[in-house]
Short mmCIF file of C-alpha atoms in Angstrom, two decimals:
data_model
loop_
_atom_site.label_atom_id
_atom_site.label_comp_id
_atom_site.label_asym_id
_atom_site.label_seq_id
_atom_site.Cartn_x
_atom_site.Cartn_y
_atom_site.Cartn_z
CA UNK A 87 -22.04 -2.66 -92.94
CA UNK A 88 -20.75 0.77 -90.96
CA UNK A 89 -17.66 2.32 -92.58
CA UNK A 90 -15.51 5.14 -91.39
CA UNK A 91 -13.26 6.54 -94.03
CA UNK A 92 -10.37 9.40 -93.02
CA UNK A 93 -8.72 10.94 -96.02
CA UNK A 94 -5.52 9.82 -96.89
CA UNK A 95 -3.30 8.00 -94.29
CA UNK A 96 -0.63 10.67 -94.65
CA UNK A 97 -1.02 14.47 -95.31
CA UNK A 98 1.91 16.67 -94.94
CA UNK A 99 1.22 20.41 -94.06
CA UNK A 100 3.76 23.65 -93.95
CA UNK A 101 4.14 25.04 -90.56
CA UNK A 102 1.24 28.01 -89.91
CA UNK A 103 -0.79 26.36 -92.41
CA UNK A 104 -4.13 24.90 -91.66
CA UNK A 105 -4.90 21.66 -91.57
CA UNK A 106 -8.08 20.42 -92.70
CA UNK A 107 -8.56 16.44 -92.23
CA UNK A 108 -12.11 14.43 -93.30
CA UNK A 109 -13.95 11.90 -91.59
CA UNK A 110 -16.95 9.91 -93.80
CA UNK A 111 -19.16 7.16 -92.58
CA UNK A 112 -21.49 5.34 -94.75
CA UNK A 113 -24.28 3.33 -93.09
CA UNK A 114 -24.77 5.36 -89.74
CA UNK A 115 -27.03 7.70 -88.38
CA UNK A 116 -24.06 9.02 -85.28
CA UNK A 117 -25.55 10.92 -82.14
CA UNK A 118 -22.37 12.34 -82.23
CA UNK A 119 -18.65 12.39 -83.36
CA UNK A 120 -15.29 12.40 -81.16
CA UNK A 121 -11.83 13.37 -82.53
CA UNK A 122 -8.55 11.48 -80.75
CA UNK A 123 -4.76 12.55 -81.16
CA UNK A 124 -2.49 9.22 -81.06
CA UNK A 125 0.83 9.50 -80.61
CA UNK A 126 3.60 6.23 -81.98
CA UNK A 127 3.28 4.29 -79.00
CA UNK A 128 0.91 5.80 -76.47
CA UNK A 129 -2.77 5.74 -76.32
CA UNK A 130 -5.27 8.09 -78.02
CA UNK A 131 -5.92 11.56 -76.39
CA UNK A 132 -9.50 13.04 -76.87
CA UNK A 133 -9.60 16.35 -78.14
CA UNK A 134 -13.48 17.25 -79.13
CA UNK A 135 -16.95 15.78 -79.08
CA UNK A 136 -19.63 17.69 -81.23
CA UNK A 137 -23.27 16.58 -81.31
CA UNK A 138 -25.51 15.92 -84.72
CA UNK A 139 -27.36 19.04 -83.27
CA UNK A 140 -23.89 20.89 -83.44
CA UNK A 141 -22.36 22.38 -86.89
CA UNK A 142 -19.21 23.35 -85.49
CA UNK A 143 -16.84 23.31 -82.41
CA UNK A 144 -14.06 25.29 -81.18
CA UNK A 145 -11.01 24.78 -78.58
CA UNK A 146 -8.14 26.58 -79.27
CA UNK A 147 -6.45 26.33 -82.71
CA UNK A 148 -9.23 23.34 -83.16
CA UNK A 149 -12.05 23.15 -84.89
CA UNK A 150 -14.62 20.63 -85.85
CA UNK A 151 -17.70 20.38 -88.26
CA UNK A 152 -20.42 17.59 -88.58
CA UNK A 153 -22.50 17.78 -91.11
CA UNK A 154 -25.66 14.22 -90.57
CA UNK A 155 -26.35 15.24 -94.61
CA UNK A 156 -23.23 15.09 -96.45
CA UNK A 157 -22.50 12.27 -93.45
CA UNK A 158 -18.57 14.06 -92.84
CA UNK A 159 -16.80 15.56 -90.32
CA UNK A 160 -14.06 17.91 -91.29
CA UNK A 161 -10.98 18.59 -88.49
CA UNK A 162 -9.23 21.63 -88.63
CA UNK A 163 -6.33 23.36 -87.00
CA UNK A 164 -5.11 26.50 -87.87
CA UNK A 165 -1.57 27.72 -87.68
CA UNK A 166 -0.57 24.28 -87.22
CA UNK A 167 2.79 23.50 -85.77
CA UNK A 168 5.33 20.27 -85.33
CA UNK A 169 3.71 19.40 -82.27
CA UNK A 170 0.57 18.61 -84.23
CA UNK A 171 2.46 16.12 -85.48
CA UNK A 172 0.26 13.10 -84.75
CA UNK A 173 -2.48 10.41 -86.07
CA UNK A 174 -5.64 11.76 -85.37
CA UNK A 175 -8.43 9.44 -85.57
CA UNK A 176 -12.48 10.16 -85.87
CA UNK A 177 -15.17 7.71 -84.03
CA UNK A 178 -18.91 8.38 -84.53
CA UNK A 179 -21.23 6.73 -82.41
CA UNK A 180 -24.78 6.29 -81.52
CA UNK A 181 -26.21 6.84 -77.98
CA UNK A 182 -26.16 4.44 -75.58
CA UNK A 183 -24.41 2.14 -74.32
CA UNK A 184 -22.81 1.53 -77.42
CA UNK A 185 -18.53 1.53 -77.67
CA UNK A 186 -16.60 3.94 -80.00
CA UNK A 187 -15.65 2.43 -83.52
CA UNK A 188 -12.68 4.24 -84.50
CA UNK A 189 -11.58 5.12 -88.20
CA UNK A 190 -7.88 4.00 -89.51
CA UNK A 191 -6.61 7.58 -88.40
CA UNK A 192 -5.02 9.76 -90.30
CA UNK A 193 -1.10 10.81 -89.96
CA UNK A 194 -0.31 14.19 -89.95
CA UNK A 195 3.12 15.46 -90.32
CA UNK A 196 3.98 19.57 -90.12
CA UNK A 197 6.86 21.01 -91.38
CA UNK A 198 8.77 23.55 -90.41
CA UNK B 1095 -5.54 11.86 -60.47
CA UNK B 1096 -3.19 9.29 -61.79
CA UNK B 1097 -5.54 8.66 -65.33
CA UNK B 1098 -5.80 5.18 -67.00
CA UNK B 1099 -3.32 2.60 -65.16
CA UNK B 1100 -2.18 -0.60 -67.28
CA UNK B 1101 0.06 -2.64 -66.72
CA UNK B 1102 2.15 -4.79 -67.71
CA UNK B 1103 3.25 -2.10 -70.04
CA UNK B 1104 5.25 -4.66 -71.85
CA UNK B 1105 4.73 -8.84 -72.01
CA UNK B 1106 6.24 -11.42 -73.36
CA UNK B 1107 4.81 -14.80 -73.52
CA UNK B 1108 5.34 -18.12 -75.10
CA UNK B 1109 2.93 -19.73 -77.40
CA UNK B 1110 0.51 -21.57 -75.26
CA UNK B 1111 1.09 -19.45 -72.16
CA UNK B 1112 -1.90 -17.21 -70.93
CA UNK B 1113 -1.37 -13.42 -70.57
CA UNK B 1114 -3.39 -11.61 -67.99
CA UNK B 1115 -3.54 -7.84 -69.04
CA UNK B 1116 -4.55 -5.02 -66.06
CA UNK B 1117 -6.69 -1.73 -66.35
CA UNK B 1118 -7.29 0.45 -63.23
CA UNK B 1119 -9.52 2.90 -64.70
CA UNK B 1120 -9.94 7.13 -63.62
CA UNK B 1121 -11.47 6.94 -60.00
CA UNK B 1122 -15.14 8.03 -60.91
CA UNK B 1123 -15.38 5.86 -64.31
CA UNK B 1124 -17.41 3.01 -64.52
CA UNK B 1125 -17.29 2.26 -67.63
CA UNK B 1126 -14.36 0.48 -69.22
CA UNK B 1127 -13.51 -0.79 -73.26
CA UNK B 1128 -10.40 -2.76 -74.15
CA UNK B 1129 -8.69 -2.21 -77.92
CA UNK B 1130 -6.39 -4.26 -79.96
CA UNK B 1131 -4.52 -2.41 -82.39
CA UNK B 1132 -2.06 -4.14 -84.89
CA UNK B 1133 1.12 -1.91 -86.37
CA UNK B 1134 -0.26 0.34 -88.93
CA UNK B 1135 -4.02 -0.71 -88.10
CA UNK B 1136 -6.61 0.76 -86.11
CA UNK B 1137 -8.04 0.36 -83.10
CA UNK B 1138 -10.26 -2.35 -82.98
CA UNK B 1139 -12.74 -2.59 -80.10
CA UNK B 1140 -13.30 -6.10 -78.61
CA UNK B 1141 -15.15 -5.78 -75.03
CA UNK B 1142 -16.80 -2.80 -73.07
CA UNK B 1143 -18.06 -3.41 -69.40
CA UNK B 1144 -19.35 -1.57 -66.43
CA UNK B 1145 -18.95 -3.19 -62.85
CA UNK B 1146 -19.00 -6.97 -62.87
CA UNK B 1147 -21.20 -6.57 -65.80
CA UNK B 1148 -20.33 -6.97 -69.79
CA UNK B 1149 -22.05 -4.67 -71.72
CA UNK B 1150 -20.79 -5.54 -75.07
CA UNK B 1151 -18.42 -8.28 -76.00
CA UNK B 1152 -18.75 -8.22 -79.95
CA UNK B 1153 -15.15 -7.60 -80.72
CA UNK B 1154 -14.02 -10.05 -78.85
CA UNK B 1155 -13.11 -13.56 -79.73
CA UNK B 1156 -14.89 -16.27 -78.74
CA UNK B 1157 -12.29 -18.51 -77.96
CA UNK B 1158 -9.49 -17.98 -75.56
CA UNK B 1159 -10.24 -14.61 -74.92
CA UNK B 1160 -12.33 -13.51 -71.16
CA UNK B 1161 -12.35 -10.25 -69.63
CA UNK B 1162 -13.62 -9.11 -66.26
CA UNK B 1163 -14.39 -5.65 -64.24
CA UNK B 1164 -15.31 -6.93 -60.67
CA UNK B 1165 -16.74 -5.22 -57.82
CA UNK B 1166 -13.41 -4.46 -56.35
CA UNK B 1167 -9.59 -4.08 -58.23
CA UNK B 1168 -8.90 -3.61 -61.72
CA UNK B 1169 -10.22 -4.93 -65.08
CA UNK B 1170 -8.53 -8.02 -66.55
CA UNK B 1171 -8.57 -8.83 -70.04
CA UNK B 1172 -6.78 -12.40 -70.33
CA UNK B 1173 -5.40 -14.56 -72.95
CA UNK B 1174 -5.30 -18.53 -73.17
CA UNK B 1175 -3.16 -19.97 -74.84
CA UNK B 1176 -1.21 -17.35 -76.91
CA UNK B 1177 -0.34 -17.39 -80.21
CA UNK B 1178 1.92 -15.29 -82.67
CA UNK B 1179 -0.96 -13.53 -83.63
CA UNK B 1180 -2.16 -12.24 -80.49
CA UNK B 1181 0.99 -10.15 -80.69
CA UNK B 1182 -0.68 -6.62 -80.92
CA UNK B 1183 -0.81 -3.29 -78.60
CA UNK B 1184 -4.01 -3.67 -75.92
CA UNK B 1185 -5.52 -0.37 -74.47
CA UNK B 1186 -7.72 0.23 -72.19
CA UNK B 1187 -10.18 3.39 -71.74
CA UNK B 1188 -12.48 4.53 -69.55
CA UNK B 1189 -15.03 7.28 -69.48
CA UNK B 1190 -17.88 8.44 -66.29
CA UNK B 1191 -20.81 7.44 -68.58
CA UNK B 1192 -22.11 7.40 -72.05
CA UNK B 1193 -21.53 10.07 -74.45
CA UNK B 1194 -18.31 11.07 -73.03
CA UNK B 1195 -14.70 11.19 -74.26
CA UNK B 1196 -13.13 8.34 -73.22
CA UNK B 1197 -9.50 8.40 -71.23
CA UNK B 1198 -6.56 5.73 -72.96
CA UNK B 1199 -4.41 4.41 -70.98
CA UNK B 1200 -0.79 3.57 -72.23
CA UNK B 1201 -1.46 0.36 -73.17
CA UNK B 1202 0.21 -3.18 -72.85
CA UNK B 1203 2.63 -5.00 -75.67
CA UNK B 1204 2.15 -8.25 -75.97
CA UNK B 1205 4.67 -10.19 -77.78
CA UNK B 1206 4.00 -13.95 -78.31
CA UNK B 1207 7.30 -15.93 -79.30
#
């Protein structure tokens, strides 16, 4: 069956270093791959959507990789502050009318 | 643009009660998914529908558990019959068309006593 797997539920990161959190799926062949922030008791906020035909993405401090051999995603942000402080979840999905399947998330926490 | 509008944003029902749950999605969308997500779980898809249409309904119980998105007013998701477990956080999204991000709204609470 289709598994997503995000590192470790927690990782803790020193403020201005960069974060670097990874997305696996076993038993899918994505179209593409979407990154959400979730905040405790709002919904998800989509930050990036990167293509199998795309290696890497930028927006800001953000960056994403996808790489359809090795079947990960990696999520980066550079000179990370508190405000990053979030669960960030990964959803790879096929084309079409087909819904996003999220991943557990992963909770990042930056310290000043 | 108001965004994603749900409401109730918090409900409390009694077991055996229904709960009727409300998405207006981003004027322009026409494609809507509801989530359940437990404390400390992920978001779990259950139903994903484009006007008066269901698209996909696999997450979605088969008992006691409808949703709608008709021609005119919001999307419902509803509840017969509630029990304890139904307790969970429902959001609703909404995106223009396939292979887009999709917009959250801030989701109901549904507590079952």
């Amino acid at each position: 069956s289709q598994k997503i797997e995000q590192n470790s539920e927690a990782l803790n990161i020193q403020e201005g270093k960069t974060a670097t959190l990874t997305c696996n799926y076993t038993n899918y062949s994505p179209a593409y791959l979407q990154w959400y922030r979730q905040d405790p008791g709002r919904g998800p906020v989509f930050l990036l959507l990167i293509r199998e035909n795309e290696k890497e993405k930028r927006k800001e401090r953000l960056k994403v990789t996808f790489d359809t051999t090795l079947k990960q995603s990696l999520f980066h942000i550079t000179a990370s502050q508190p405000a990053d402080s979030a669960t960030y979840l990964c959803a790879p999905s096929y084309s079409g009318n087909t819904p996003l399947v999220f991943g557990k998330g992963t909770r990042l926490s930056v310290i000043a | 643009n108001a965004g994603v509008m749900q409401n109730p944003r918090h409900l409390v029902r009694r077991r055996g009660q229904e709960a009727r749950l409300r998405c207006s999605p981003m004027k322009g969308h026409s494609h809507v998914y509801w989530y359940r997500q437990l404390p400390e779980e992920g978001l779990k898809f259950m139903v994903y529908l484009q006007k008066e249409n269901i698209i996909d309904e696999s997450g979605m119980p088969k008992e006691r558990f409808s949703a709608e998105f008709p021609k005119e007013g919001p999307s419902i998701l509803r509840i017969q019959q509630v029990v304890r477990g139904d307790s969970a956080a429902y959001f609703c999204a909404s995106s223009p068309q396939e292979e887009y991000g999709y917009t959250f709204g801030s989701g109901t609470r549904l507590t079952v006593v």
